[in-house]
Short mmCIF file of C-alpha atoms in Angstrom, two decimals:
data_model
loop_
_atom_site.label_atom_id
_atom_site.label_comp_id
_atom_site.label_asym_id
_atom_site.label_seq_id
_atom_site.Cartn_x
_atom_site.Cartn_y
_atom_site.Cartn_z
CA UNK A 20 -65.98 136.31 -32.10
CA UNK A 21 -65.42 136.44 -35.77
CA UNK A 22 -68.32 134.63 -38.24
CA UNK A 23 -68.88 135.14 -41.98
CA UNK A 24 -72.15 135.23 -43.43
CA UNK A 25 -71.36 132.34 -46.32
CA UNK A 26 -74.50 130.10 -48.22
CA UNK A 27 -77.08 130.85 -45.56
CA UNK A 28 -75.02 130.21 -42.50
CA UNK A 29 -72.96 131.09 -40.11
CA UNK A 30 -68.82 130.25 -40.54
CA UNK A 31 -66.93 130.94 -37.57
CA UNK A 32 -62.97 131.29 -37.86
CA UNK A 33 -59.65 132.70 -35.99
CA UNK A 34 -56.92 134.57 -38.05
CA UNK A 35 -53.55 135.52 -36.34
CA UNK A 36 -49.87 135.64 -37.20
CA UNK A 37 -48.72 137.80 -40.59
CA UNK A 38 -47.01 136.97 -43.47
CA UNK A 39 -48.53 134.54 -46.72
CA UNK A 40 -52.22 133.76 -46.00
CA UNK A 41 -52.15 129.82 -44.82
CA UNK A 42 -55.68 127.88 -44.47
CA UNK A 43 -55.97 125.25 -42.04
CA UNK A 44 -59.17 122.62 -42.92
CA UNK A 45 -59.97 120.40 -39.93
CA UNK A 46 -61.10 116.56 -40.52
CA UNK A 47 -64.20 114.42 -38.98
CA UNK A 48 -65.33 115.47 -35.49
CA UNK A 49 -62.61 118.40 -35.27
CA UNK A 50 -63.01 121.76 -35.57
CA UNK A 51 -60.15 124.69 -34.99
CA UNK A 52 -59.20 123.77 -31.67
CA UNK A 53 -57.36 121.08 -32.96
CA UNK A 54 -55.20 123.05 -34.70
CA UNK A 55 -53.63 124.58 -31.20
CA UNK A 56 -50.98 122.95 -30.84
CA UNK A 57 -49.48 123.17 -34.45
CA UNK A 58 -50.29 127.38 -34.02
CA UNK A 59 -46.86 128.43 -32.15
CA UNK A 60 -44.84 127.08 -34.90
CA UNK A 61 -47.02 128.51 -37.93
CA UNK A 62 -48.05 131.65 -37.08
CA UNK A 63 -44.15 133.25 -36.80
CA UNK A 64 -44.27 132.89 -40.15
CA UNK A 65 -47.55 133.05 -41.62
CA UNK A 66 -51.25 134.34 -41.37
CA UNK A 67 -52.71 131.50 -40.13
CA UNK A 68 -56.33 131.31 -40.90
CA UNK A 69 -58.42 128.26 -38.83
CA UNK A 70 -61.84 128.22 -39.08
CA UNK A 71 -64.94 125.69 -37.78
CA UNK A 72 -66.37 123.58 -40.86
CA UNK A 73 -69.99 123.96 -41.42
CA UNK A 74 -72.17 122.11 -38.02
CA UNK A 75 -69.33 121.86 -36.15
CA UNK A 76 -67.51 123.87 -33.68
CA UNK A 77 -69.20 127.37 -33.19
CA UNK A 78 -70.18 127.28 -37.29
CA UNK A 79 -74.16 126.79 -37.86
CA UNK A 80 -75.66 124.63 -40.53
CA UNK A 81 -79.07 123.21 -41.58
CA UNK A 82 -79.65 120.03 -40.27
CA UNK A 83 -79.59 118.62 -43.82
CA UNK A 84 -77.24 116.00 -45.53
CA UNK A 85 -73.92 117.49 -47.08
CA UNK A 86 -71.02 116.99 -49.09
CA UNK A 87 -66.99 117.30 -49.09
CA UNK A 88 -67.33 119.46 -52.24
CA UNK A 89 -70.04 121.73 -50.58
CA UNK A 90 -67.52 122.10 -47.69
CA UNK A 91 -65.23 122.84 -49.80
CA UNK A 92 -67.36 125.61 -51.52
CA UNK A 93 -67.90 127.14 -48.08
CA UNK A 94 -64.02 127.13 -47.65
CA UNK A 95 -63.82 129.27 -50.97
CA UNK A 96 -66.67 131.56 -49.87
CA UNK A 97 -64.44 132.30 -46.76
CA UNK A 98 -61.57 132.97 -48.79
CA UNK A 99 -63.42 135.63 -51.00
CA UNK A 100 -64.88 136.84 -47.70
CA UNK A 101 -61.86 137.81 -46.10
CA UNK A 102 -60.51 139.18 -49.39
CA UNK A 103 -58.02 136.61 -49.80
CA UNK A 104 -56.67 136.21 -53.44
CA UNK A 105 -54.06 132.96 -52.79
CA UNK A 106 -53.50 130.99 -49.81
CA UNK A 107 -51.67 128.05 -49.15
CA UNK A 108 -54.18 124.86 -48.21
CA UNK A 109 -53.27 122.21 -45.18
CA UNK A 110 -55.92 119.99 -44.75
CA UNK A 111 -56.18 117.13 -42.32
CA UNK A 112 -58.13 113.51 -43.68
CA UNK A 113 -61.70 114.96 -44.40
CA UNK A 114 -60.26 118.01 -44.39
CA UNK A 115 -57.68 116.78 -47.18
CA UNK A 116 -60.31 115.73 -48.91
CA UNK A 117 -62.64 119.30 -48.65
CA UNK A 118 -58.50 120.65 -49.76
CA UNK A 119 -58.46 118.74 -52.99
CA UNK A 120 -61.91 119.65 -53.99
CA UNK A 121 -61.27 123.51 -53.32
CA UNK A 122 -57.80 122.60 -55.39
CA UNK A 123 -60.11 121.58 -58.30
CA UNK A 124 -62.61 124.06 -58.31
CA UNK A 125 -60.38 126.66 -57.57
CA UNK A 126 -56.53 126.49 -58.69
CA UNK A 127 -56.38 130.13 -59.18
CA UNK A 128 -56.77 130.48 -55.22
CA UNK A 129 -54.45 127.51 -53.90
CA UNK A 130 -50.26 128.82 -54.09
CA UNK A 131 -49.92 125.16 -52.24
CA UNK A 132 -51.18 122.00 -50.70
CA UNK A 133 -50.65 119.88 -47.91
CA UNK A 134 -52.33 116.69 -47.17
CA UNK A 135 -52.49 115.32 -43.78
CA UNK A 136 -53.36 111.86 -43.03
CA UNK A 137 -55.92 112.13 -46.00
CA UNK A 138 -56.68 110.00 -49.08
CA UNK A 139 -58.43 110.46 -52.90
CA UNK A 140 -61.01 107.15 -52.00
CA UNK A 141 -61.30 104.61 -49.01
CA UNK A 142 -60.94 101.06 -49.84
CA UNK A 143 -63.79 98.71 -48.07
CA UNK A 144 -62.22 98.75 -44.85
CA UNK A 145 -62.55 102.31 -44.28
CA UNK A 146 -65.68 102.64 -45.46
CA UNK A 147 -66.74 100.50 -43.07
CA UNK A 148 -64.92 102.41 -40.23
CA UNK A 149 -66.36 105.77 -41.09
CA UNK A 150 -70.18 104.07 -41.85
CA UNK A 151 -69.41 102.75 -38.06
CA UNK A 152 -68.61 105.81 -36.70
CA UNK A 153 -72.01 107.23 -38.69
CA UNK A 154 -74.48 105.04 -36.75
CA UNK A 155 -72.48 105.37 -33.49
CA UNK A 156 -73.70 109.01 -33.33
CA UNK A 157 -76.98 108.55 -32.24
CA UNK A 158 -76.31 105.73 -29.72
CA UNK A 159 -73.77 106.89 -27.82
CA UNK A 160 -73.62 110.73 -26.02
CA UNK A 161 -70.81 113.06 -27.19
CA UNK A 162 -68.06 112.64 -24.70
CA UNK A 163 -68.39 108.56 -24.86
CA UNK A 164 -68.60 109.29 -28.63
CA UNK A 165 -65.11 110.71 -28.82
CA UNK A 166 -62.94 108.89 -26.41
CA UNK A 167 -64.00 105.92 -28.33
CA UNK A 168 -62.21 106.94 -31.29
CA UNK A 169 -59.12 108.03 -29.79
CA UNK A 170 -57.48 104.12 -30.00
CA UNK A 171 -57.92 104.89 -34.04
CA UNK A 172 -56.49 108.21 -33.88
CA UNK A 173 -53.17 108.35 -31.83
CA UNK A 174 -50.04 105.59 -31.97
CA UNK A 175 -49.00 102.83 -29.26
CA UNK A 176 -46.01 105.62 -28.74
CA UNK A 177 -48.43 108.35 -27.74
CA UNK A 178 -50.89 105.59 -25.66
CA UNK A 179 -47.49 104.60 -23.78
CA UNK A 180 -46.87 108.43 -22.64
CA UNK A 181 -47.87 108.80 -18.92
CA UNK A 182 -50.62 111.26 -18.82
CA UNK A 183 -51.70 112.04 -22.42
CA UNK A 184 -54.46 109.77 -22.81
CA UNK A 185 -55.83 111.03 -19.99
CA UNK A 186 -54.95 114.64 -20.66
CA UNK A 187 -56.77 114.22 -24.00
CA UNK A 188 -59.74 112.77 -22.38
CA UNK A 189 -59.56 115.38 -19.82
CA UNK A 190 -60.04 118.23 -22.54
CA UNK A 191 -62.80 116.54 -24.54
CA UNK A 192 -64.88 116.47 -20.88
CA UNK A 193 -64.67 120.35 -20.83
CA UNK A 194 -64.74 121.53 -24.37
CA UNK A 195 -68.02 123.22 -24.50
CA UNK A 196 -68.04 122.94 -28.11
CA UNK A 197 -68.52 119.10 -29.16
CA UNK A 198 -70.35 118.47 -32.22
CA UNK A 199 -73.58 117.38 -32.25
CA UNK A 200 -75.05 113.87 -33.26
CA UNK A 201 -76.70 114.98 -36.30
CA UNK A 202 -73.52 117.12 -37.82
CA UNK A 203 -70.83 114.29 -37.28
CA UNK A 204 -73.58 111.74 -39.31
CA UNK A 205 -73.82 114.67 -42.33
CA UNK A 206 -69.64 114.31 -42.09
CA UNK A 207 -69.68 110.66 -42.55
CA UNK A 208 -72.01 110.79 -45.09
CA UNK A 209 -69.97 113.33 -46.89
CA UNK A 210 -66.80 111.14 -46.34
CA UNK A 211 -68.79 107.90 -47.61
CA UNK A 212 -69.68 109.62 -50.80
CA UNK A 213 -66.21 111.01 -51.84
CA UNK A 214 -63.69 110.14 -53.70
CA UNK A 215 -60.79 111.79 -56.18
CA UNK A 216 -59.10 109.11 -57.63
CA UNK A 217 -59.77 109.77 -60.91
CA UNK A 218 -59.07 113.70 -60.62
CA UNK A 219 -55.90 113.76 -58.89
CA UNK A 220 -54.31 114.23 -61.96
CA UNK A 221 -56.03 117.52 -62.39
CA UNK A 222 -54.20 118.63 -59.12
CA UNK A 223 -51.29 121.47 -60.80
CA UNK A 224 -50.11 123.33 -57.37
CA UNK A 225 -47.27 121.88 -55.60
CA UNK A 226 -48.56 119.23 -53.20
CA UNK A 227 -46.27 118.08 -49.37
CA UNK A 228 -48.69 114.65 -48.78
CA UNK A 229 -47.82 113.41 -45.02
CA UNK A 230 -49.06 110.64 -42.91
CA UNK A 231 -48.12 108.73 -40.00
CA UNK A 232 -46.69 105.25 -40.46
CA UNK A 233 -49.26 103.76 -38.02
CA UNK A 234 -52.08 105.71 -39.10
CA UNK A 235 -54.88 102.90 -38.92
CA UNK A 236 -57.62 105.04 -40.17
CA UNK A 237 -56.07 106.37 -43.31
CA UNK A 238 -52.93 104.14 -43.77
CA UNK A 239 -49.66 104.55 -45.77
CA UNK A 240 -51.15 103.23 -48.84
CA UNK A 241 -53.72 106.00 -48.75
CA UNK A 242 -50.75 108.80 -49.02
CA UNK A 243 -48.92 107.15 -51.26
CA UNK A 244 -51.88 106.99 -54.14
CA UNK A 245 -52.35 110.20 -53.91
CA UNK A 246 -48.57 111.09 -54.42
CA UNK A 247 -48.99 108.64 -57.57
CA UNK A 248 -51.83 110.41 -58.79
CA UNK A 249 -50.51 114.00 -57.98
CA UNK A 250 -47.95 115.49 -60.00
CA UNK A 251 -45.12 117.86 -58.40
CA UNK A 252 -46.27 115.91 -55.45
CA UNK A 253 -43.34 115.42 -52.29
CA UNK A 254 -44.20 112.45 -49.64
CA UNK A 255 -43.55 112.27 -46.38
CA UNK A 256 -44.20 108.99 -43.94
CA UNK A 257 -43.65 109.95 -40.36
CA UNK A 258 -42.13 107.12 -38.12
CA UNK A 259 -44.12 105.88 -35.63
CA UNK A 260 -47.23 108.22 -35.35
CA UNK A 261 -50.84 107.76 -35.83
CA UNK A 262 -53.66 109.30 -37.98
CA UNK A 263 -53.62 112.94 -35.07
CA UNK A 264 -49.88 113.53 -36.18
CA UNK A 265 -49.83 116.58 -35.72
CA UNK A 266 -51.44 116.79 -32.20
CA UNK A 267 -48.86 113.76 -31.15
CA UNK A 268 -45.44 115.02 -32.51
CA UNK A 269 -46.65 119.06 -33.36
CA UNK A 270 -43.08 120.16 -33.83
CA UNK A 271 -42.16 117.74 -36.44
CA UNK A 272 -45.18 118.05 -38.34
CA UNK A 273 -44.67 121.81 -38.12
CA UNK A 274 -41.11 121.66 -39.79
CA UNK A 275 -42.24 119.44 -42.49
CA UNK A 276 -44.84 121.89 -43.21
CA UNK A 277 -42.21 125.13 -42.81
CA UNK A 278 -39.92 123.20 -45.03
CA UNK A 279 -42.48 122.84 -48.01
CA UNK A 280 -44.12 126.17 -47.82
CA UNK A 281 -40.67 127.88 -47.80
CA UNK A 282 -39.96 126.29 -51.46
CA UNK A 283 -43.75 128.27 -52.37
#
């Protein structure tokens, strides 16, 4: 399976479809897999590029503390590795956040950017949530770990579907893959010690910023600061999905998406 060699480890990442080069940046506790469901849709279109953020997934990493922008700068190494001059960004919560800082550092490389479910800076409430979610790695063990988040991710529409509760549950039980204790703490750490507010403004490339209307981890208010703060910014609230939008309703998220990158 594919891996690049980027700052000492190991980065491993999918590429299929042709067209535009488009970048897909998971968020906490996800790595490419949860990008499946959105793939259909994107790649008849585009070169969809999904990759495993560093500690997570099958992508190494030291066991030492690190930081949205470092993500970020692994992002850009992967970029340069494949030989990728521009790309269009999608990034979902932290991996909004690890979009905006590549954004930033690099504007030369981003064509566009979408921002799912993300935010610039969390108010007290979800820093709370996400120091919670911190110390719950080393108490509970990994499959326990993530079906106790799944009430914050998905909406009471997706709960009240027969079957796909359970059908998510039923995947995270044979995913061989889960991330360890150690790497989900580094993300929260990472998460606890970002924030963009005061460089949105820097943020040039047209931006499509998208969240669900009962996202409870990053909520409306979230999306719309960072449309405030982000010029040639378009905002989209999704009725009656959660903070996993795109793993709930796939095929709407996916046309939002289409509909943005075809104006880019």
């Amino acid at each position: 399976m594919p891996k690049a060699q980027v700052h000492g480890i190991e980065l491993f990442y999918h590429i299929h479809g042709t067209g535009e080069p488009l970048i897909l940046i998971a968020g906490f506790d996800s790595d490419s897999s949860s990008w499946s469901v959105l793939m259909p849709f994107l790649v008849k279109y585009y070169q969809v590029i999904r990759f495993d953020n560093r500690g997570v997934g099958q992508s190494s990493a030291l066991n030492t503390p690190y930081t949205i922008q470092q993500m970020a700068a692994d992002t850009f190494a992967l970029l340069e590795y494949l030989e990728i001059s521009q790309v269009h960004v999608a990034g979902h919560s932290m991996g909004g956040q690890i979009a905006q800082e590549l954004t930033l550092a690099h504007p030369e490389k981003v064509q566009s950017l979408i921002l799912l479910s993300s935010w610039a800076k969390g108010d007290s409430k979800f820093q709370a949530i996400i120091e919670l979610w911190g110390d719950l790695t080393s108490k509970l063990n990994p499959v326990l770990y993530q079906t106790t988040l799944l009430p914050w991710l998905f909406s009471d529409r997706f709960y009240a579907i027969p079957g796909a509760i359970e059908q998510i549950i039923n995947q995270i039980q044979k995913y061989p893959y889960l991330p360890e204790p150690d790497a989900l703490y580094h993300q929260s750490q990472a998460i606890l010690n970002s924030d963009t507010s005061e460089r949105l403004a820097s943020i040039h490339v047209p931006t499509l910023v998208m969240v669900g209307e009962q996202d409870m981890i990053t909520p409306v208010k979230f999306s719309e600061h960072l449309a405030q703060g982000i010029p040639n910014t378009e905002l989209v609230i999704l009725e009656k999905l959660g903070h996993a939008c795109f793993i709930e309703s796939p095929e709407v998220v996916a046309q939002e998406m289409l509909k943005f990158l075809t104006k880019h």
